[in-house]
CSV table of C-alpha atoms in Angstrom, one decimal:
chain,number,residue,atom,x,y,z
A,1,MET,CA,-8.5,-0.5,-23.7
A,2,ALA,CA,-5.6,-1.7,-21.4
A,3,THR,CA,-4.6,0.6,-18.6
A,4,ALA,CA,-1.3,2.4,-19.1
A,5,THR,CA,0.7,5.5,-17.9
A,6,THR,CA,1.0,8.8,-19.6
A,7,HIS,CA,4.8,9.1,-19.3
A,8,ALA,CA,6.7,6.0,-20.4
A,9,GLU,CA,9.9,7.9,-19.7
A,10,PHE,CA,9.3,8.1,-16.0
A,11,GLY,CA,11.2,5.5,-14.1
A,12,LEU,CA,13.8,4.7,-11.4
A,13,HIS,CA,15.2,8.2,-11.2
A,14,THR,CA,12.0,10.2,-11.5
A,15,THR,CA,11.2,12.3,-8.4
A,16,ALA,CA,7.9,13.0,-6.8
A,17,PHE,CA,8.3,16.7,-7.8
A,18,ASP,CA,8.8,15.6,-11.5
A,19,VAL,CA,5.5,13.7,-11.4
A,20,ALA,CA,3.6,16.5,-9.7
A,21,ALA,CA,4.9,19.1,-12.2
A,22,ALA,CA,3.6,16.9,-15.0
A,23,PHE,CA,0.0,16.9,-13.7
A,24,PRO,CA,-0.6,20.2,-12.0
A,25,SER,CA,-4.3,20.3,-12.7
A,26,ALA,CA,-4.8,16.9,-11.0
A,27,ILE,CA,-3.5,18.4,-7.8
A,28,ALA,CA,-4.3,22.1,-7.6
A,29,GLY,CA,-7.3,22.8,-5.3
A,30,LYS,CA,-7.5,19.1,-4.1
A,31,THR,CA,-7.9,17.8,-0.5
A,32,ILE,CA,-5.5,15.0,0.1
A,33,LEU,CA,-5.0,12.7,3.1
A,34,ILE,CA,-1.7,10.9,3.7
A,35,THR,CA,-1.1,8.4,6.5
A,36,GLY,CA,2.2,7.7,8.1
A,37,ILE,CA,3.9,11.1,8.1
A,38,ASN,CA,7.4,11.9,9.5
A,39,ILE,CA,9.9,14.4,8.2
A,40,LYS,CA,12.4,11.8,6.8
A,41,GLY,CA,9.8,9.4,5.3
A,42,LEU,CA,7.9,8.7,2.1
A,43,GLY,CA,4.8,10.4,3.5
A,44,TYR,CA,6.4,13.7,3.9
A,45,ALA,CA,8.1,13.5,0.4
A,46,THR,CA,4.6,12.8,-1.0
A,47,ALA,CA,3.1,15.7,0.9
A,48,GLU,CA,5.8,18.0,-0.4
A,49,ALA,CA,5.1,17.0,-4.0
A,50,PHE,CA,1.4,17.6,-3.6
A,51,ALA,CA,2.1,21.0,-2.0
A,52,SER,CA,4.4,22.0,-4.8
A,53,GLN,CA,1.4,22.1,-7.2
A,54,LYS,CA,-0.9,24.0,-4.8
A,55,ALA,CA,-3.0,21.3,-3.2
A,56,GLU,CA,-5.7,23.0,-1.3
A,57,LEU,CA,-5.5,21.0,1.9
A,58,LEU,CA,-3.2,18.3,3.1
A,59,ILE,CA,-4.5,16.1,6.0
A,60,LEU,CA,-1.4,14.6,7.7
A,61,ALA,CA,-2.1,11.5,9.7
A,62,GLY,CA,0.2,9.7,12.1
A,63,ARG,CA,0.4,8.0,15.4
A,64,THR,CA,2.9,10.5,16.9
A,65,PRO,CA,1.4,14.0,17.0
A,66,ALA,CA,4.7,15.8,17.5
A,67,LYS,CA,6.2,14.2,14.4
A,68,VAL,CA,3.2,15.0,12.3
A,69,GLN,CA,3.1,18.6,13.6
A,70,GLU,CA,6.8,18.9,12.6
A,71,CYS,CA,5.8,18.0,9.1
A,72,ALA,CA,2.9,20.4,9.1
A,73,ASP,CA,5.1,23.3,10.3
A,74,ALA,CA,7.7,22.5,7.6
A,75,LEU,CA,5.1,22.5,4.9
A,76,ALA,CA,3.5,25.7,6.1
A,77,LYS,CA,6.9,27.5,5.9
A,78,GLN,CA,7.8,26.2,2.5
A,79,TYR,CA,4.3,26.1,0.8
A,80,PRO,CA,2.2,28.7,2.5
A,81,ASP,CA,-0.6,28.4,-0.1
A,82,THR,CA,-1.4,24.9,1.0
A,83,LYS,CA,-3.3,24.4,4.2
A,84,THR,CA,-2.6,21.5,6.5
A,85,ARG,CA,-4.5,19.6,9.2
A,86,VAL,CA,-3.1,17.1,11.7
A,87,LEU,CA,-4.9,13.9,12.5
A,88,GLU,CA,-3.7,11.5,15.2
A,89,LEU,CA,-4.0,8.0,13.8
A,90,ASP,CA,-2.7,4.8,15.4
A,91,LEU,CA,-3.4,2.0,12.8
A,92,ASN,CA,-2.2,-0.7,15.2
A,93,SER,CA,-5.3,-0.3,17.3
A,94,GLN,CA,-8.8,-0.7,15.9
A,95,LYS,CA,-10.2,1.4,18.7
A,96,ALA,CA,-7.8,4.2,18.0
A,97,THR,CA,-8.4,3.9,14.3
A,98,ARG,CA,-12.2,4.2,14.8
A,99,ALA,CA,-11.6,7.3,17.0
A,100,ALA,CA,-9.5,8.9,14.3
A,101,ALA,CA,-12.1,8.2,11.7
A,102,ALA,CA,-14.8,9.7,13.9
A,103,THR,CA,-12.7,12.8,14.4
A,104,LEU,CA,-12.2,13.2,10.7
A,105,ASN,CA,-15.8,12.6,9.9
A,106,GLY,CA,-16.7,15.3,12.4
A,107,TRP,CA,-14.7,18.0,10.5
A,108,ALA,CA,-17.7,19.7,8.8
A,109,ASP,CA,-15.3,22.1,7.0
A,110,VAL,CA,-13.7,19.1,5.2
A,111,PRO,CA,-16.7,17.7,3.4
A,112,ALA,CA,-14.7,15.7,0.8
A,113,ILE,CA,-11.4,14.1,0.2
A,114,ASP,CA,-10.1,13.8,-3.3
A,115,ILE,CA,-7.1,11.5,-2.8
A,116,LEU,CA,-6.3,9.1,0.1
A,117,VAL,CA,-2.7,7.8,0.3
A,118,ASN,CA,-2.5,4.9,2.7
A,119,ASN,CA,1.3,5.2,3.2
A,120,ALA,CA,1.8,4.2,6.8
A,121,GLY,CA,3.6,1.0,7.5
A,122,ILE,CA,5.8,-0.9,9.9
A,123,SER,CA,8.5,-3.5,9.2
A,124,ASN,CA,11.6,-5.0,10.7
A,125,VAL,CA,9.8,-5.8,14.0
A,126,GLY,CA,12.3,-8.4,15.1
A,127,THR,CA,12.5,-12.2,15.0
A,128,ASP,CA,9.7,-12.8,17.6
A,129,ARG,CA,6.1,-12.3,16.6
A,130,GLN,CA,4.4,-9.2,18.1
A,131,VAL,CA,0.7,-9.3,18.6
A,132,ASN,CA,-1.4,-6.2,19.2
A,133,ALA,CA,-4.2,-5.5,21.7
A,134,ASP,CA,-6.7,-6.9,19.1
A,135,GLY,CA,-4.8,-10.2,19.0
A,136,LEU,CA,-3.3,-9.6,15.5
A,137,GLU,CA,0.2,-10.0,14.2
A,138,CYS,CA,1.3,-6.3,14.3
A,139,GLN,CA,2.5,-5.9,10.7
A,140,PHE,CA,-0.7,-7.2,9.3
A,141,ALA,CA,-2.7,-5.2,11.8
A,142,THR,CA,-1.0,-1.9,11.1
A,143,ASN,CA,-0.2,-2.2,7.4
A,144,HIS,CA,-3.5,-3.7,6.3
A,145,ILE,CA,-6.3,-4.0,8.9
A,146,GLY,CA,-5.8,-0.4,10.2
A,147,HIS,CA,-6.0,1.0,6.7
A,148,PHE,CA,-8.9,-1.3,5.7
A,149,LEU,CA,-10.9,-0.1,8.7
A,150,PHE,CA,-10.0,3.6,8.4
A,151,THR,CA,-10.7,3.8,4.7
A,152,ASN,CA,-14.1,2.2,5.0
A,153,LEU,CA,-15.1,4.4,7.9
A,154,ILE,CA,-14.2,7.6,6.0
A,155,VAL,CA,-15.3,6.5,2.5
A,156,GLY,CA,-18.2,8.9,2.6
A,157,LYS,CA,-15.8,11.8,2.1
A,158,LEU,CA,-14.3,10.1,-0.9
A,159,ILE,CA,-17.7,9.5,-2.4
A,160,ALA,CA,-18.6,13.1,-1.8
A,161,ALA,CA,-15.5,14.2,-3.8
A,162,ALA,CA,-16.4,11.8,-6.7
A,163,GLN,CA,-19.9,13.0,-6.8
A,164,ARG,CA,-19.1,16.7,-7.2
A,165,PRO,CA,-20.5,18.3,-10.4
A,166,GLY,CA,-18.1,17.8,-13.2
A,167,ALA,CA,-16.0,15.2,-11.4
A,168,VAL,CA,-14.0,12.9,-13.7
A,169,ARG,CA,-14.4,9.2,-13.3
A,170,GLY,CA,-11.2,7.8,-11.7
A,171,ALA,CA,-9.8,11.1,-10.5
A,172,THR,CA,-10.8,10.4,-6.9
A,173,ARG,CA,-8.4,7.7,-5.7
A,174,VAL,CA,-7.2,5.5,-2.9
A,175,ILE,CA,-3.5,4.6,-3.1
A,176,ASN,CA,-2.2,1.8,-1.0
A,177,VAL,CA,1.6,1.8,-0.6
A,178,SER,CA,2.6,-1.8,-0.9
A,179,SER,CA,6.0,-3.3,-1.6
A,180,LEU,CA,7.6,-6.0,-3.8
A,181,SER,CA,7.9,-7.8,-0.5
A,182,ALA,CA,4.4,-9.0,-1.5
A,183,ASN,CA,6.4,-11.6,-3.5
A,184,TYR,CA,7.3,-13.2,-0.2
A,185,SER,CA,4.0,-14.4,1.0
A,186,PRO,CA,0.3,-14.9,-0.1
A,187,ILE,CA,-2.4,-14.4,2.4
A,188,ARG,CA,-2.5,-17.2,5.0
A,189,TYR,CA,-6.3,-17.4,5.3
A,190,SER,CA,-6.0,-20.5,7.4
A,191,ASP,CA,-3.3,-19.0,9.6
A,192,ILE,CA,-3.4,-15.1,9.5
A,193,ASN,CA,-1.5,-14.8,12.7
A,194,TRP,CA,1.4,-17.2,11.9
A,195,ASP,CA,0.5,-19.7,14.6
A,196,LYS,CA,1.2,-22.9,12.6
A,197,VAL,CA,4.4,-24.4,11.1
A,198,ASN,CA,4.8,-23.0,7.6
A,199,GLY,CA,5.2,-26.4,6.0
A,200,THR,CA,1.8,-27.6,7.4
A,201,ILE,CA,-0.5,-25.0,5.9
A,202,PRO,CA,-2.0,-25.3,2.4
A,203,LEU,CA,0.7,-25.0,-0.3
A,204,VAL,CA,-1.0,-22.0,-1.9
A,205,GLU,CA,-0.7,-20.1,1.4
A,206,GLN,CA,2.9,-20.9,2.2
A,207,PRO,CA,5.7,-18.3,1.9
A,208,ASN,CA,7.9,-17.9,-1.2
A,209,TYR,CA,10.9,-19.4,0.5
A,210,ALA,CA,13.2,-19.0,-2.4
A,211,GLU,CA,12.4,-15.3,-2.8
A,212,PHE,CA,13.2,-14.2,0.7
A,213,ALA,CA,16.1,-16.7,1.1
A,214,LEU,CA,17.8,-15.0,-1.8
A,215,LEU,CA,17.8,-11.5,-0.4
A,216,TRP,CA,17.6,-12.2,3.4
A,217,GLY,CA,19.7,-15.3,3.7
A,218,VAL,CA,16.9,-17.4,5.3
A,219,ASP,CA,17.5,-21.1,5.2
A,220,GLU,CA,14.6,-22.6,3.2
A,221,ASP,CA,14.4,-25.9,5.1
A,222,ALA,CA,14.5,-24.1,8.4
A,223,ALA,CA,11.8,-21.7,7.2
A,224,LYS,CA,9.5,-24.6,6.4
A,225,SER,CA,9.8,-26.0,9.9
A,226,ASP,CA,9.4,-22.5,11.5
A,227,THR,CA,6.2,-20.7,12.4
A,228,TYR,CA,6.9,-17.0,12.4
A,229,ILE,CA,9.2,-15.3,9.8
A,230,SER,CA,9.1,-11.5,10.2
A,231,ILE,CA,10.0,-10.5,6.7
A,232,ALA,CA,7.4,-13.0,5.2
A,233,ALA,CA,4.8,-11.7,7.6
A,234,TYR,CA,5.6,-8.2,6.3
A,235,GLY,CA,5.1,-9.7,2.8
A,236,GLN,CA,1.7,-10.9,3.7
A,237,SER,CA,0.7,-7.4,4.8
A,238,LYS,CA,2.0,-6.0,1.5
A,239,THR,CA,0.1,-8.6,-0.5
A,240,ALA,CA,-3.0,-7.4,1.5
A,241,ASN,CA,-2.4,-3.8,0.5
A,242,SER,CA,-2.6,-4.7,-3.2
A,243,LEU,CA,-5.6,-6.9,-2.8
A,244,PHE,CA,-7.3,-4.2,-0.8
A,245,SER,CA,-7.1,-2.0,-3.9
A,246,LEU,CA,-8.9,-4.6,-5.9
A,247,GLY,CA,-11.6,-4.9,-3.3
A,248,LEU,CA,-12.1,-1.2,-3.3
A,249,ASN,CA,-12.3,-1.1,-7.1
A,250,GLN,CA,-14.9,-3.9,-7.0
A,251,ARG,CA,-17.1,-1.7,-4.7
A,252,LEU,CA,-16.3,1.9,-5.7
A,253,TYR,CA,-15.3,2.2,-9.3
A,254,ASP,CA,-18.5,1.3,-11.3
A,255,LYS,CA,-20.8,2.8,-8.6
A,256,HIS,CA,-18.9,5.9,-7.7
A,257,GLY,CA,-16.0,6.3,-10.1
A,258,ILE,CA,-13.3,5.9,-7.4
A,259,LEU,CA,-10.1,4.2,-8.5
A,260,SER,CA,-7.6,2.4,-6.2
A,261,LEU,CA,-4.1,1.3,-7.1
A,262,SER,CA,-1.1,0.0,-5.1
A,263,THR,CA,2.6,0.7,-5.4
A,264,HIS,CA,6.1,-0.4,-4.7
A,265,PRO,CA,8.1,2.6,-3.7
A,266,GLY,CA,11.5,0.9,-3.9
A,267,ILE,CA,14.3,0.2,-1.5
A,268,ILE,CA,14.6,3.3,0.6
A,269,ALA,CA,16.6,4.2,3.7
A,270,THR,CA,13.6,5.6,5.8
A,271,GLU,CA,12.5,5.3,9.4
A,272,LEU,CA,10.7,2.1,8.4
A,273,SER,CA,13.9,0.4,9.6
A,274,ARG,CA,14.3,2.5,12.7
A,275,VAL,CA,14.3,-0.5,15.1
A,276,VAL,CA,17.2,-2.1,13.2
A,277,PRO,CA,20.7,-1.0,14.5
A,278,ALA,CA,22.3,1.5,12.2
A,279,ASP,CA,25.3,-0.7,11.3
A,280,GLU,CA,23.0,-3.7,10.6
A,281,ASN,CA,20.7,-1.6,8.4
A,282,GLU,CA,23.5,-0.1,6.4
A,283,ALA,CA,25.0,-3.6,5.9
A,284,ARG,CA,21.6,-4.7,4.6
A,285,LEU,CA,21.3,-1.8,2.2
A,286,GLU,CA,24.8,-2.6,1.0
A,287,SER,CA,23.8,-6.2,0.3
A,288,PHE,CA,20.9,-4.9,-1.8
A,289,ARG,CA,23.3,-2.7,-3.8
A,290,LYS,CA,25.7,-5.6,-4.4
A,291,ALA,CA,22.7,-7.6,-5.6
A,292,GLY,CA,22.2,-4.9,-8.3
A,293,LYS,CA,19.2,-3.3,-6.6
A,294,ALA,CA,18.9,0.5,-6.5
A,295,VAL,CA,18.5,2.3,-3.1
A,296,LYS,CA,16.3,5.4,-3.6
A,297,ASP,CA,15.9,8.5,-1.6
A,298,ALA,CA,12.5,9.6,-0.3
A,299,SER,CA,11.5,11.7,-3.3
A,300,THR,CA,12.3,9.1,-5.9
A,301,GLY,CA,10.6,6.6,-3.7
A,302,ALA,CA,7.4,8.7,-3.5
A,303,SER,CA,7.3,9.2,-7.3
A,304,THR,CA,5.4,6.0,-8.0
A,305,THR,CA,2.8,7.0,-5.4
A,306,MET,CA,2.4,10.3,-7.2
A,307,VAL,CA,1.9,8.6,-10.6
A,308,ALA,CA,-0.7,6.3,-9.1
A,309,ALA,CA,-2.5,9.2,-7.4
A,310,VAL,CA,-2.7,11.6,-10.3
A,311,ASP,CA,-1.9,10.1,-13.8
A,312,PRO,CA,-5.3,10.3,-15.7
A,313,ALA,CA,-4.3,7.6,-18.1
A,314,LEU,CA,-4.5,4.9,-15.4
A,315,THR,CA,-7.8,3.1,-15.1
A,316,LEU,CA,-9.5,-0.1,-13.8
A,317,PRO,CA,-7.1,-3.1,-13.6
A,318,THR,CA,-7.8,-6.0,-15.9
A,319,ARG,CA,-10.6,-8.4,-15.0
A,320,ARG,CA,-9.7,-11.9,-16.2
A,321,PRO,CA,-10.8,-14.9,-14.1
A,322,LEU,CA,-8.1,-17.4,-13.2
A,323,ALA,CA,-8.3,-21.0,-14.5
A,324,GLY,CA,-8.1,-22.4,-11.0
A,325,GLU,CA,-6.7,-21.7,-7.5
A,326,GLU,CA,-3.4,-23.3,-8.5
A,327,ASP,CA,-2.7,-20.3,-10.6
A,328,ILE,CA,-2.4,-18.2,-7.4
A,329,VAL,CA,1.2,-19.3,-6.9
A,330,LYS,CA,2.2,-18.5,-10.5
A,331,THR,CA,3.7,-15.3,-11.9
A,332,SER,CA,2.0,-13.0,-14.4
A,333,LYS,CA,4.4,-14.1,-17.1
A,334,GLU,CA,3.0,-17.7,-16.7
A,335,VAL,CA,-0.7,-16.7,-16.9
A,336,ARG,CA,-0.8,-13.7,-19.3
A,337,GLY,CA,-2.9,-14.0,-22.4
A,338,GLU,CA,-1.7,-13.4,-26.0
A,339,ASP,CA,-2.7,-9.8,-25.6
A,340,GLY,CA,-0.2,-9.4,-22.6
A,341,GLU,CA,-3.0,-9.0,-20.1
A,342,TRP,CA,-3.6,-11.0,-16.9
A,343,GLU,CA,-5.9,-11.0,-13.9
A,344,GLY,CA,-5.4,-7.7,-12.1
A,345,ARG,CA,-2.8,-6.2,-14.4
A,346,GLY,CA,-2.6,-2.5,-13.7
A,347,VAL,CA,-3.3,-2.6,-10.0
A,348,PHE,CA,0.4,-2.6,-9.0
A,349,LEU,CA,3.0,0.0,-10.0
A,350,SER,CA,6.8,0.1,-9.6
A,351,ASP,CA,9.3,2.7,-10.8
A,352,CYS,CA,6.4,4.9,-12.1
A,353,GLN,CA,5.1,2.2,-14.4
A,354,ILE,CA,2.7,-0.8,-14.3
A,355,LEU,CA,4.7,-3.7,-13.0
A,356,GLU,CA,4.6,-6.4,-15.7
A,357,ASN,CA,6.0,-9.3,-13.5
A,358,THR,CA,4.0,-10.0,-10.4
A,359,ARG,CA,2.8,-12.9,-8.4
A,360,VAL,CA,-0.8,-13.7,-9.1
A,361,TRP,CA,-1.6,-13.9,-5.4
A,362,TYR,CA,-1.5,-10.1,-5.1
A,363,THR,CA,-3.2,-9.2,-8.4
A,364,SER,CA,-6.1,-11.6,-8.4
A,365,TRP,CA,-9.6,-10.0,-8.1
A,366,SER,CA,-11.0,-13.2,-6.5
A,367,GLN,CA,-8.3,-13.1,-3.9
A,368,GLY,CA,-9.2,-9.5,-3.2
A,369,GLU,CA,-12.8,-10.6,-2.5
A,370,LYS,CA,-11.6,-13.3,-0.2
A,371,LEU,CA,-9.4,-10.9,1.7
A,372,TRP,CA,-12.2,-8.4,2.0
A,373,ALA,CA,-14.5,-11.0,3.6
A,374,LYS,CA,-11.6,-12.0,6.0
A,375,SER,CA,-10.9,-8.4,6.9
A,376,GLU,CA,-14.6,-7.7,7.6
A,377,GLU,CA,-14.6,-10.8,9.9
A,378,ILE,CA,-11.5,-9.4,11.7
A,379,VAL,CA,-12.9,-5.9,12.3
A,380,GLY,CA,-16.4,-7.3,13.1
A,381,GLN,CA,-18.1,-5.0,10.6
A,382,LYS,CA,-19.5,-5.3,7.1
A,383,PHE,CA,-19.2,-2.4,4.7
A,384,ALA,CA,-21.8,-1.7,2.1
A,385,LEU,CA,-20.2,1.0,-0.1
């Protein structure tokens, strides 16, 4: 049976609290880890929603301990029945990510994690490419590689949750917060770090020039002769988030009953844009509004994450092999079958529902396998789950 959501009426204006209230039994008593926590962001809005329905323990992870502790203190005051633990996690460093995973794995009093929400992310890093200590473009490093490594290193705690007596298949979940910016760029397997001129790499790896030119005013011809385009590099990292969910499903669903889904939270005025001057950021948001795009607050932005994390109707995305690699650049509307299904349908949610119009490059199971192999190569470790 095709995957679907329980509440077709949920949508653009649904809040994270609305979703949590609809599925209290999927939350109460659970241990949940959320990455990327700050008081004004999606991570905190997600944590609040889980706490509102009596989650047992919220593990709050972030790179700035003071900001994470601020969130823990606020939650303790408002929701005293939900315990919190703080975990320092810098996803831009593989060494720091390994240290955080080792710390978490050493918590004997937290034997299992029911839901992992990979929410952390960076964007708007400037026009010049930034490379981290591991030699990786920083958005891809933080948004994907850090989460890929961290999740694989702590997967034992997820498996422990899924193997509890009476555990329901698909209730243990990994949610990867992506973005519709995935439409901007496929994975550049031949040029992950954006070293080469865009127009010289294989066509199936080139950015979607028309897509980001429309919203960001980037000149298409100039983009083809350029190397690094920050917003397209962000798009590559968001494509990776969705494909990572497919890679996890390939390894964890049949064997352990663990489900992974990805989400687009929407356009939200959060600290993700903190490096952008306030007047410039507001002008950008206003341009989105003029283009007919809704700008959400944190709670309506976190609602899709909540649906992905707790709606029991959601299940394994569609498996349907592509006709050929040329289909990678197509949209789901171009490749769907007569039954309305296409490769990977159900892996990506937006406005609390399955997104029915995606690029194949971020819903393809085969691309998920290709990215998994590339990610293992980057971190220098293979994971047998």
